[in-house]
Protein backbone atom coordinates (compact mmCIF):
# COMPACT_ATOMS: atom_id res chain seq x y z
CA UNK A 1 0.00 0.00 0.00
CA UNK A 2 1.11 3.57 -0.74
CA UNK A 3 2.86 5.41 2.13
CA UNK A 4 0.55 8.45 2.55
CA UNK A 5 -0.73 8.73 6.11
CA UNK A 6 -4.43 8.16 6.19
CA UNK A 7 -7.02 8.63 8.96
CA UNK A 8 -10.38 6.87 8.69
CA UNK A 9 -13.26 7.84 11.03
CA UNK A 10 -15.61 4.96 11.82
CA UNK A 11 -19.05 5.07 13.42
CA UNK A 12 -19.15 3.18 16.71
CA UNK A 13 -21.88 0.72 17.70
CA UNK A 14 -23.81 -1.55 15.39
CA UNK A 15 -22.38 0.04 12.22
CA UNK A 16 -18.84 -0.68 13.48
CA UNK A 17 -19.66 -4.36 13.93
CA UNK A 18 -20.63 -4.56 10.27
CA UNK A 19 -17.86 -2.24 9.05
CA UNK A 20 -14.88 -4.10 10.52
CA UNK A 21 -15.41 -7.35 8.56
CA UNK A 22 -15.54 -5.36 5.30
CA UNK A 23 -12.36 -3.51 6.26
CA UNK A 24 -10.72 -6.82 7.13
CA UNK A 25 -11.56 -8.11 3.65
CA UNK A 26 -10.01 -4.91 2.32
CA UNK A 27 -6.88 -5.79 4.35
CA UNK A 28 -7.29 -3.04 6.97
CA UNK A 29 -7.26 -4.57 10.44
CA UNK A 30 -6.90 -2.75 13.79
CA UNK A 31 -3.97 -4.03 15.86
CA UNK A 32 -6.17 -4.36 18.95
CA UNK A 33 -9.78 -5.22 19.67
CA UNK A 34 -11.75 -1.99 19.17
CA UNK A 35 -14.84 -3.42 20.92
CA UNK A 36 -13.10 -3.94 24.28
CA UNK A 37 -10.89 -0.83 24.27
CA UNK A 38 -11.71 2.65 25.55
CA UNK A 39 -9.28 4.22 23.11
CA UNK A 40 -10.61 6.45 20.34
CA UNK A 41 -7.72 6.06 17.89
CA UNK A 42 -6.32 2.74 16.70
CA UNK A 43 -3.27 1.59 14.79
CA UNK A 44 -3.78 -0.91 11.99
CA UNK A 45 -1.73 -3.53 10.18
CA UNK A 46 -0.57 -0.64 7.95
CA UNK A 47 1.69 1.84 9.78
CA UNK A 48 0.29 4.68 7.64
CA UNK A 49 -3.42 3.97 8.34
CA UNK A 50 -5.17 4.90 11.61
CA UNK A 51 -8.79 4.36 12.60
CA UNK A 52 -10.86 6.77 14.73
CA UNK A 53 -14.02 5.53 16.45
CA UNK A 54 -16.74 8.07 17.22
CA UNK A 55 -20.46 8.86 17.14
CA UNK A 56 -21.81 8.71 13.62
CA UNK A 57 -23.06 12.29 13.78
CA UNK A 58 -19.46 13.49 14.26
CA UNK A 59 -18.00 11.55 11.30
CA UNK A 60 -19.09 14.05 8.59
CA UNK A 61 -17.59 16.93 10.61
CA UNK A 62 -14.21 15.19 10.98
CA UNK A 63 -14.15 14.35 7.28
CA UNK A 64 -15.38 17.71 5.98
CA UNK A 65 -12.73 19.59 7.95
CA UNK A 66 -9.97 17.12 7.05
CA UNK A 67 -9.17 15.78 10.52
CA UNK A 68 -10.08 12.44 8.97
CA UNK A 69 -9.43 11.67 5.30
CA UNK A 70 -12.22 9.14 5.02
CA UNK A 71 -15.21 8.09 7.10
CA UNK A 72 -18.06 5.63 7.44
CA UNK A 73 -21.48 6.94 8.51
CA UNK A 74 -25.17 6.21 8.05
CA UNK A 75 -26.90 7.99 5.18
CA UNK A 76 -29.44 9.35 7.70
CA UNK A 77 -26.67 11.30 9.44
CA UNK A 78 -25.19 12.47 6.12
CA UNK A 79 -28.60 13.74 5.00
CA UNK A 80 -29.10 15.47 8.33
CA UNK A 81 -25.61 17.01 8.19
CA UNK A 82 -26.63 18.28 4.75
CA UNK A 83 -23.22 19.38 3.47
CA UNK A 84 -21.59 18.89 0.09
CA UNK A 85 -18.19 19.27 1.74
CA UNK A 86 -17.11 15.70 1.02
CA UNK A 87 -17.47 12.96 -1.58
CA UNK A 88 -19.66 9.90 -1.03
CA UNK A 89 -18.10 7.32 -3.36
CA UNK A 90 -19.28 4.03 -1.89
CA UNK A 91 -22.41 2.46 -0.41
CA UNK A 92 -21.29 -0.26 2.02
CA UNK A 93 -24.85 -1.67 2.01
CA UNK A 94 -24.68 -2.35 5.76
CA UNK A 95 -26.98 -1.25 8.60
CA UNK A 96 -29.80 -0.97 6.08
CA UNK A 97 -33.00 0.61 7.36
CA UNK A 98 -35.57 3.22 6.35
CA UNK A 99 -36.14 6.79 7.46
CA UNK A 100 -39.89 7.17 7.76
CA UNK A 101 -42.71 9.20 9.15
CA UNK A 102 -44.84 7.34 11.68
CA UNK A 103 -48.13 8.10 13.38
CA UNK A 104 -50.44 6.46 15.89
CA UNK A 105 -52.35 3.54 14.39
CA UNK A 106 -55.62 4.83 12.84
CA UNK A 107 -54.78 8.47 13.62
CA UNK A 108 -57.18 10.89 11.94
CA UNK A 109 -55.76 13.72 9.80
CA UNK A 110 -54.55 16.75 11.76
CA UNK A 111 -56.49 19.95 11.03
CA UNK A 112 -53.91 22.36 12.46
CA UNK A 113 -50.21 22.64 11.91
CA UNK A 114 -48.69 19.13 12.16
CA UNK A 115 -46.45 18.69 15.19
CA UNK A 116 -43.46 16.52 14.22
CA UNK A 117 -41.00 15.14 16.77
CA UNK A 118 -37.60 13.99 15.54
CA UNK A 119 -33.86 14.16 16.03
CA UNK A 120 -33.57 14.61 12.24
CA UNK A 121 -34.77 18.21 12.21
CA UNK A 122 -33.07 19.30 8.97
CA UNK A 123 -34.39 16.28 7.08
CA UNK A 124 -37.92 16.74 8.46
CA UNK A 125 -37.95 20.48 7.70
CA UNK A 126 -36.93 19.84 4.09
CA UNK A 127 -39.24 16.85 3.59
CA UNK A 128 -42.41 18.62 4.76
CA UNK A 129 -41.47 21.95 3.13
CA UNK A 130 -41.09 20.20 -0.25
CA UNK A 131 -44.64 18.90 0.19
CA UNK A 132 -46.02 22.28 1.23
CA UNK A 133 -46.96 20.97 4.66
CA UNK A 134 -46.57 23.41 7.54
CA UNK A 135 -45.15 21.78 10.63
CA UNK A 136 -44.11 22.61 14.14
CA UNK A 137 -40.80 20.84 14.78
CA UNK A 138 -40.08 19.31 18.16
CA UNK A 139 -36.45 18.31 18.59
CA UNK A 140 -35.94 15.15 20.65
CA UNK A 141 -32.77 13.09 21.07
CA UNK A 142 -34.41 9.79 21.95
CA UNK A 143 -37.64 8.07 23.06
CA UNK A 144 -39.36 9.61 20.06
CA UNK A 145 -41.93 6.86 19.98
CA UNK A 146 -43.40 8.16 23.25
CA UNK A 147 -44.11 11.63 21.88
CA UNK A 148 -47.44 10.93 20.11
CA UNK A 149 -49.02 8.93 22.95
CA UNK A 150 -48.04 11.63 25.47
CA UNK A 151 -49.58 14.34 23.29
CA UNK A 152 -46.26 15.99 22.44
CA UNK A 153 -46.45 15.36 18.68
CA UNK A 154 -48.82 14.14 15.93
CA UNK A 155 -46.11 12.45 13.89
CA UNK A 156 -42.48 11.38 14.25
CA UNK A 157 -39.62 11.02 11.78
CA UNK A 158 -37.38 8.12 12.74
CA UNK A 159 -35.32 5.13 11.66
CA UNK A 160 -37.38 1.98 11.07
CA UNK A 161 -35.85 -1.46 10.68
CA UNK A 162 -38.29 -4.27 11.56
CA UNK A 163 -41.01 -1.82 12.66
CA UNK A 164 -41.23 -3.58 16.04
CA UNK A 165 -40.36 -0.45 18.03
CA UNK A 166 -43.14 1.52 16.35
CA UNK A 167 -45.63 -1.28 16.81
CA UNK A 168 -44.76 -1.71 20.50
CA UNK A 169 -45.61 1.96 20.99
CA UNK A 170 -48.91 2.00 19.10
CA UNK A 171 -47.44 3.62 15.99
CA UNK A 172 -47.35 2.60 12.34
CA UNK A 173 -45.00 3.64 9.53
CA UNK A 174 -46.49 6.07 6.99
CA UNK A 175 -44.26 7.74 4.38
CA UNK A 176 -40.80 6.58 3.30
CA UNK A 177 -38.39 9.52 3.39
CA UNK A 178 -35.20 7.68 2.39
CA UNK A 179 -33.66 4.24 2.25
CA UNK A 180 -30.65 4.26 4.56
CA UNK A 181 -27.36 2.35 4.63
CA UNK A 182 -23.80 3.19 5.65
CA UNK A 183 -21.64 5.11 3.19
CA UNK A 184 -17.95 5.82 2.80
CA UNK A 185 -17.23 9.53 2.60
CA UNK A 186 -13.94 11.15 1.56
CA UNK A 187 -12.50 14.59 2.24
CA UNK A 188 -12.27 16.53 -1.04
CA UNK A 189 -8.65 17.64 -0.63
CA UNK A 190 -7.56 14.16 0.54
CA UNK A 191 -9.14 12.64 -2.57
CA UNK A 192 -6.73 14.74 -4.66
CA UNK A 193 -3.62 14.62 -2.48
CA UNK A 194 -3.86 10.98 -1.37
CA UNK A 195 -5.63 9.70 -4.46
CA UNK A 196 -3.63 6.50 -4.95
CA UNK A 197 -4.07 5.13 -1.43
CA UNK A 198 -7.72 6.18 -1.20
CA UNK A 199 -8.56 4.65 -4.58
CA UNK A 200 -6.88 1.42 -3.58
CA UNK A 201 -8.93 1.22 -0.36
CA UNK A 202 -12.18 2.10 -2.16
CA UNK A 203 -11.48 -0.55 -4.78
CA UNK A 204 -10.85 -3.24 -2.14
CA UNK A 205 -13.91 -2.19 -0.13
CA UNK A 206 -16.05 -2.29 -3.28
CA UNK A 207 -14.90 -5.85 -3.93
CA UNK A 208 -15.72 -6.77 -0.31
CA UNK A 209 -19.21 -5.23 -0.63
CA UNK A 210 -19.86 -7.00 -3.92
CA UNK A 211 -18.86 -10.37 -2.49
CA UNK A 212 -20.92 -9.94 0.72
P1 LIG B 1 -36.99 -1.64 14.67
O1 LIG B 1 -37.79 -1.85 15.93
O2 LIG B 1 -36.32 -2.89 14.18
O3 LIG B 1 -37.82 -0.96 13.59
O4 LIG B 1 -35.77 -0.68 15.02
C1 LIG B 1 -36.02 0.66 15.25
C2 LIG B 1 -35.00 1.32 16.13
O5 LIG B 1 -33.71 0.73 16.02
C3 LIG B 1 -34.89 2.77 15.72
O6 LIG B 1 -35.50 3.56 16.69
C4 LIG B 1 -33.44 3.05 15.57
O7 LIG B 1 -33.01 3.85 16.63
C5 LIG B 1 -32.74 1.71 15.67
N1 LIG B 1 -32.14 1.27 14.38
C6 LIG B 1 -32.54 0.21 13.65
N2 LIG B 1 -31.75 0.06 12.56
C7 LIG B 1 -30.84 1.05 12.62
C8 LIG B 1 -29.75 1.43 11.79
N3 LIG B 1 -29.42 0.75 10.69
N4 LIG B 1 -29.03 2.52 12.13
C9 LIG B 1 -29.34 3.20 13.25
N5 LIG B 1 -30.36 2.90 14.09
C10 LIG B 1 -31.09 1.83 13.78
mmCIF file of C-alpha atoms and ligand atoms in Angstrom:
data_model
loop_
_atom_site.group_PDB
_atom_site.id
_atom_site.type_symbol
_atom_site.label_atom_id
_atom_site.label_comp_id
_atom_site.label_asym_id
_atom_site.label_seq_id
_atom_site.Cartn_x
_atom_site.Cartn_y
_atom_site.Cartn_z
ATOM 1 C CA UNK A 1 0.000 0.000 0.000
ATOM 2 C CA UNK A 2 1.111 3.574 -0.741
ATOM 3 C CA UNK A 3 2.856 5.411 2.130
ATOM 4 C CA UNK A 4 0.554 8.455 2.548
ATOM 5 C CA UNK A 5 -0.729 8.726 6.108
ATOM 6 C CA UNK A 6 -4.427 8.155 6.188
ATOM 7 C CA UNK A 7 -7.018 8.628 8.964
ATOM 8 C CA UNK A 8 -10.381 6.870 8.694
ATOM 9 C CA UNK A 9 -13.264 7.845 11.030
ATOM 10 C CA UNK A 10 -15.610 4.962 11.822
ATOM 11 C CA UNK A 11 -19.052 5.073 13.424
ATOM 12 C CA UNK A 12 -19.153 3.182 16.711
ATOM 13 C CA UNK A 13 -21.879 0.719 17.704
ATOM 14 C CA UNK A 14 -23.810 -1.546 15.391
ATOM 15 C CA UNK A 15 -22.378 0.037 12.225
ATOM 16 C CA UNK A 16 -18.838 -0.680 13.481
ATOM 17 C CA UNK A 17 -19.656 -4.361 13.928
ATOM 18 C CA UNK A 18 -20.632 -4.564 10.270
ATOM 19 C CA UNK A 19 -17.856 -2.238 9.045
ATOM 20 C CA UNK A 20 -14.876 -4.102 10.518
ATOM 21 C CA UNK A 21 -15.413 -7.351 8.560
ATOM 22 C CA UNK A 22 -15.538 -5.360 5.297
ATOM 23 C CA UNK A 23 -12.357 -3.514 6.262
ATOM 24 C CA UNK A 24 -10.725 -6.823 7.132
ATOM 25 C CA UNK A 25 -11.555 -8.114 3.652
ATOM 26 C CA UNK A 26 -10.009 -4.909 2.318
ATOM 27 C CA UNK A 27 -6.878 -5.785 4.349
ATOM 28 C CA UNK A 28 -7.288 -3.037 6.968
ATOM 29 C CA UNK A 29 -7.261 -4.573 10.441
ATOM 30 C CA UNK A 30 -6.901 -2.747 13.786
ATOM 31 C CA UNK A 31 -3.968 -4.032 15.858
ATOM 32 C CA UNK A 32 -6.168 -4.355 18.951
ATOM 33 C CA UNK A 33 -9.777 -5.220 19.674
ATOM 34 C CA UNK A 34 -11.752 -1.994 19.175
ATOM 35 C CA UNK A 35 -14.837 -3.421 20.918
ATOM 36 C CA UNK A 36 -13.100 -3.940 24.277
ATOM 37 C CA UNK A 37 -10.889 -0.827 24.265
ATOM 38 C CA UNK A 38 -11.714 2.647 25.547
ATOM 39 C CA UNK A 39 -9.275 4.223 23.114
ATOM 40 C CA UNK A 40 -10.612 6.453 20.343
ATOM 41 C CA UNK A 41 -7.723 6.061 17.894
ATOM 42 C CA UNK A 42 -6.317 2.738 16.699
ATOM 43 C CA UNK A 43 -3.267 1.588 14.789
ATOM 44 C CA UNK A 44 -3.782 -0.907 11.994
ATOM 45 C CA UNK A 45 -1.732 -3.527 10.177
ATOM 46 C CA UNK A 46 -0.570 -0.639 7.952
ATOM 47 C CA UNK A 47 1.689 1.835 9.783
ATOM 48 C CA UNK A 48 0.291 4.676 7.638
ATOM 49 C CA UNK A 49 -3.417 3.967 8.342
ATOM 50 C CA UNK A 50 -5.175 4.898 11.610
ATOM 51 C CA UNK A 51 -8.791 4.357 12.599
ATOM 52 C CA UNK A 52 -10.857 6.773 14.731
ATOM 53 C CA UNK A 53 -14.018 5.533 16.452
ATOM 54 C CA UNK A 54 -16.742 8.069 17.222
ATOM 55 C CA UNK A 55 -20.455 8.862 17.144
ATOM 56 C CA UNK A 56 -21.814 8.712 13.617
ATOM 57 C CA UNK A 57 -23.061 12.289 13.785
ATOM 58 C CA UNK A 58 -19.457 13.493 14.256
ATOM 59 C CA UNK A 59 -18.000 11.551 11.302
ATOM 60 C CA UNK A 60 -19.088 14.053 8.595
ATOM 61 C CA UNK A 61 -17.590 16.928 10.605
ATOM 62 C CA UNK A 62 -14.213 15.190 10.983
ATOM 63 C CA UNK A 63 -14.148 14.353 7.278
ATOM 64 C CA UNK A 64 -15.376 17.712 5.977
ATOM 65 C CA UNK A 65 -12.728 19.587 7.954
ATOM 66 C CA UNK A 66 -9.974 17.124 7.052
ATOM 67 C CA UNK A 67 -9.165 15.780 10.524
ATOM 68 C CA UNK A 68 -10.080 12.443 8.968
ATOM 69 C CA UNK A 69 -9.432 11.668 5.296
ATOM 70 C CA UNK A 70 -12.223 9.137 5.018
ATOM 71 C CA UNK A 71 -15.213 8.095 7.103
ATOM 72 C CA UNK A 72 -18.063 5.629 7.436
ATOM 73 C CA UNK A 73 -21.477 6.936 8.507
ATOM 74 C CA UNK A 74 -25.167 6.213 8.045
ATOM 75 C CA UNK A 75 -26.901 7.989 5.176
ATOM 76 C CA UNK A 76 -29.436 9.350 7.698
ATOM 77 C CA UNK A 77 -26.669 11.298 9.440
ATOM 78 C CA UNK A 78 -25.195 12.466 6.122
ATOM 79 C CA UNK A 79 -28.603 13.741 5.001
ATOM 80 C CA UNK A 80 -29.097 15.468 8.333
ATOM 81 C CA UNK A 81 -25.609 17.014 8.186
ATOM 82 C CA UNK A 82 -26.626 18.275 4.748
ATOM 83 C CA UNK A 83 -23.218 19.382 3.469
ATOM 84 C CA UNK A 84 -21.589 18.888 0.091
ATOM 85 C CA UNK A 85 -18.194 19.273 1.737
ATOM 86 C CA UNK A 86 -17.108 15.696 1.016
ATOM 87 C CA UNK A 87 -17.468 12.963 -1.582
ATOM 88 C CA UNK A 88 -19.664 9.900 -1.029
ATOM 89 C CA UNK A 89 -18.099 7.315 -3.365
ATOM 90 C CA UNK A 90 -19.280 4.027 -1.893
ATOM 91 C CA UNK A 91 -22.414 2.459 -0.407
ATOM 92 C CA UNK A 92 -21.287 -0.263 2.022
ATOM 93 C CA UNK A 93 -24.852 -1.670 2.009
ATOM 94 C CA UNK A 94 -24.677 -2.350 5.755
ATOM 95 C CA UNK A 95 -26.978 -1.250 8.599
ATOM 96 C CA UNK A 96 -29.800 -0.969 6.079
ATOM 97 C CA UNK A 97 -32.999 0.607 7.363
ATOM 98 C CA UNK A 98 -35.568 3.222 6.354
ATOM 99 C CA UNK A 99 -36.138 6.787 7.457
ATOM 100 C CA UNK A 100 -39.885 7.172 7.762
ATOM 101 C CA UNK A 101 -42.708 9.197 9.154
ATOM 102 C CA UNK A 102 -44.837 7.339 11.680
ATOM 103 C CA UNK A 103 -48.132 8.105 13.381
ATOM 104 C CA UNK A 104 -50.443 6.465 15.894
ATOM 105 C CA UNK A 105 -52.351 3.539 14.388
ATOM 106 C CA UNK A 106 -55.616 4.833 12.843
ATOM 107 C CA UNK A 107 -54.784 8.473 13.622
ATOM 108 C CA UNK A 108 -57.177 10.891 11.945
ATOM 109 C CA UNK A 109 -55.758 13.718 9.800
ATOM 110 C CA UNK A 110 -54.546 16.750 11.764
ATOM 111 C CA UNK A 111 -56.487 19.946 11.028
ATOM 112 C CA UNK A 112 -53.910 22.364 12.456
ATOM 113 C CA UNK A 113 -50.214 22.638 11.911
ATOM 114 C CA UNK A 114 -48.688 19.131 12.161
ATOM 115 C CA UNK A 115 -46.445 18.687 15.192
ATOM 116 C CA UNK A 116 -43.462 16.520 14.217
ATOM 117 C CA UNK A 117 -41.004 15.136 16.774
ATOM 118 C CA UNK A 118 -37.600 13.989 15.540
ATOM 119 C CA UNK A 119 -33.858 14.160 16.032
ATOM 120 C CA UNK A 120 -33.565 14.615 12.239
ATOM 121 C CA UNK A 121 -34.770 18.211 12.215
ATOM 122 C CA UNK A 122 -33.073 19.297 8.969
ATOM 123 C CA UNK A 123 -34.395 16.282 7.076
ATOM 124 C CA UNK A 124 -37.920 16.745 8.460
ATOM 125 C CA UNK A 125 -37.949 20.482 7.698
ATOM 126 C CA UNK A 126 -36.926 19.841 4.088
ATOM 127 C CA UNK A 127 -39.240 16.851 3.591
ATOM 128 C CA UNK A 128 -42.411 18.621 4.755
ATOM 129 C CA UNK A 129 -41.473 21.951 3.129
ATOM 130 C CA UNK A 130 -41.094 20.197 -0.248
ATOM 131 C CA UNK A 131 -44.640 18.899 0.190
ATOM 132 C CA UNK A 132 -46.024 22.281 1.227
ATOM 133 C CA UNK A 133 -46.961 20.967 4.663
ATOM 134 C CA UNK A 134 -46.573 23.410 7.539
ATOM 135 C CA UNK A 135 -45.146 21.784 10.628
ATOM 136 C CA UNK A 136 -44.106 22.614 14.143
ATOM 137 C CA UNK A 137 -40.795 20.843 14.779
ATOM 138 C CA UNK A 138 -40.084 19.308 18.155
ATOM 139 C CA UNK A 139 -36.450 18.305 18.592
ATOM 140 C CA UNK A 140 -35.938 15.146 20.649
ATOM 141 C CA UNK A 141 -32.770 13.094 21.069
ATOM 142 C CA UNK A 142 -34.412 9.786 21.953
ATOM 143 C CA UNK A 143 -37.636 8.066 23.062
ATOM 144 C CA UNK A 144 -39.359 9.615 20.056
ATOM 145 C CA UNK A 145 -41.931 6.862 19.985
ATOM 146 C CA UNK A 146 -43.396 8.161 23.251
ATOM 147 C CA UNK A 147 -44.106 11.631 21.884
ATOM 148 C CA UNK A 148 -47.435 10.933 20.114
ATOM 149 C CA UNK A 149 -49.019 8.935 22.952
ATOM 150 C CA UNK A 150 -48.043 11.632 25.467
ATOM 151 C CA UNK A 151 -49.577 14.345 23.286
ATOM 152 C CA UNK A 152 -46.260 15.989 22.440
ATOM 153 C CA UNK A 153 -46.448 15.361 18.677
ATOM 154 C CA UNK A 154 -48.818 14.142 15.934
ATOM 155 C CA UNK A 155 -46.110 12.454 13.893
ATOM 156 C CA UNK A 156 -42.479 11.375 14.251
ATOM 157 C CA UNK A 157 -39.622 11.019 11.781
ATOM 158 C CA UNK A 158 -37.378 8.120 12.740
ATOM 159 C CA UNK A 159 -35.322 5.128 11.662
ATOM 160 C CA UNK A 160 -37.378 1.976 11.067
ATOM 161 C CA UNK A 161 -35.846 -1.465 10.684
ATOM 162 C CA UNK A 162 -38.286 -4.274 11.561
ATOM 163 C CA UNK A 163 -41.008 -1.823 12.663
ATOM 164 C CA UNK A 164 -41.228 -3.577 16.040
ATOM 165 C CA UNK A 165 -40.356 -0.452 18.031
ATOM 166 C CA UNK A 166 -43.136 1.519 16.346
ATOM 167 C CA UNK A 167 -45.634 -1.284 16.814
ATOM 168 C CA UNK A 168 -44.765 -1.707 20.505
ATOM 169 C CA UNK A 169 -45.609 1.959 20.993
ATOM 170 C CA UNK A 170 -48.910 2.002 19.105
ATOM 171 C CA UNK A 171 -47.437 3.621 15.987
ATOM 172 C CA UNK A 172 -47.355 2.603 12.344
ATOM 173 C CA UNK A 173 -45.004 3.636 9.525
ATOM 174 C CA UNK A 174 -46.494 6.065 6.987
ATOM 175 C CA UNK A 175 -44.255 7.741 4.380
ATOM 176 C CA UNK A 176 -40.803 6.582 3.304
ATOM 177 C CA UNK A 177 -38.392 9.522 3.390
ATOM 178 C CA UNK A 178 -35.200 7.682 2.394
ATOM 179 C CA UNK A 179 -33.656 4.244 2.249
ATOM 180 C CA UNK A 180 -30.649 4.256 4.565
ATOM 181 C CA UNK A 181 -27.364 2.349 4.634
ATOM 182 C CA UNK A 182 -23.804 3.192 5.648
ATOM 183 C CA UNK A 183 -21.640 5.113 3.192
ATOM 184 C CA UNK A 184 -17.948 5.821 2.798
ATOM 185 C CA UNK A 185 -17.227 9.533 2.603
ATOM 186 C CA UNK A 186 -13.943 11.148 1.564
ATOM 187 C CA UNK A 187 -12.498 14.592 2.243
ATOM 188 C CA UNK A 188 -12.274 16.527 -1.037
ATOM 189 C CA UNK A 189 -8.653 17.637 -0.626
ATOM 190 C CA UNK A 190 -7.556 14.163 0.537
ATOM 191 C CA UNK A 191 -9.143 12.641 -2.571
ATOM 192 C CA UNK A 192 -6.730 14.737 -4.660
ATOM 193 C CA UNK A 193 -3.617 14.622 -2.483
ATOM 194 C CA UNK A 194 -3.863 10.979 -1.367
ATOM 195 C CA UNK A 195 -5.631 9.701 -4.464
ATOM 196 C CA UNK A 196 -3.629 6.495 -4.947
ATOM 197 C CA UNK A 197 -4.070 5.127 -1.429
ATOM 198 C CA UNK A 198 -7.718 6.177 -1.202
ATOM 199 C CA UNK A 199 -8.565 4.652 -4.580
ATOM 200 C CA UNK A 200 -6.877 1.416 -3.580
ATOM 201 C CA UNK A 201 -8.925 1.215 -0.361
ATOM 202 C CA UNK A 202 -12.179 2.095 -2.157
ATOM 203 C CA UNK A 203 -11.476 -0.553 -4.778
ATOM 204 C CA UNK A 204 -10.854 -3.242 -2.141
ATOM 205 C CA UNK A 205 -13.908 -2.195 -0.128
ATOM 206 C CA UNK A 206 -16.052 -2.287 -3.279
ATOM 207 C CA UNK A 207 -14.897 -5.851 -3.931
ATOM 208 C CA UNK A 208 -15.723 -6.771 -0.306
ATOM 209 C CA UNK A 209 -19.215 -5.226 -0.634
ATOM 210 C CA UNK A 210 -19.860 -7.002 -3.925
ATOM 211 C CA UNK A 211 -18.857 -10.370 -2.486
ATOM 212 C CA UNK A 212 -20.921 -9.936 0.723
HETATM 213 P P1 LIG B 1 -36.990 -1.641 14.670
HETATM 214 O O1 LIG B 1 -37.787 -1.848 15.931
HETATM 215 O O2 LIG B 1 -36.325 -2.891 14.183
HETATM 216 O O3 LIG B 1 -37.822 -0.959 13.588
HETATM 217 O O4 LIG B 1 -35.769 -0.680 15.023
HETATM 218 C C1 LIG B 1 -36.018 0.657 15.245
HETATM 219 C C2 LIG B 1 -34.996 1.321 16.128
HETATM 220 O O5 LIG B 1 -33.705 0.734 16.017
HETATM 221 C C3 LIG B 1 -34.892 2.768 15.716
HETATM 222 O O6 LIG B 1 -35.500 3.555 16.693
HETATM 223 C C4 LIG B 1 -33.439 3.048 15.569
HETATM 224 O O7 LIG B 1 -33.011 3.849 16.625
HETATM 225 C C5 LIG B 1 -32.739 1.710 15.667
HETATM 226 N N1 LIG B 1 -32.139 1.272 14.380
HETATM 227 C C6 LIG B 1 -32.537 0.210 13.646
HETATM 228 N N2 LIG B 1 -31.747 0.058 12.564
HETATM 229 C C7 LIG B 1 -30.838 1.050 12.619
HETATM 230 C C8 LIG B 1 -29.746 1.431 11.790
HETATM 231 N N3 LIG B 1 -29.420 0.750 10.688
HETATM 232 N N4 LIG B 1 -29.033 2.518 12.133
HETATM 233 C C9 LIG B 1 -29.341 3.203 13.248
HETATM 234 N N5 LIG B 1 -30.355 2.902 14.086
HETATM 235 C C10 LIG B 1 -31.094 1.831 13.780
#
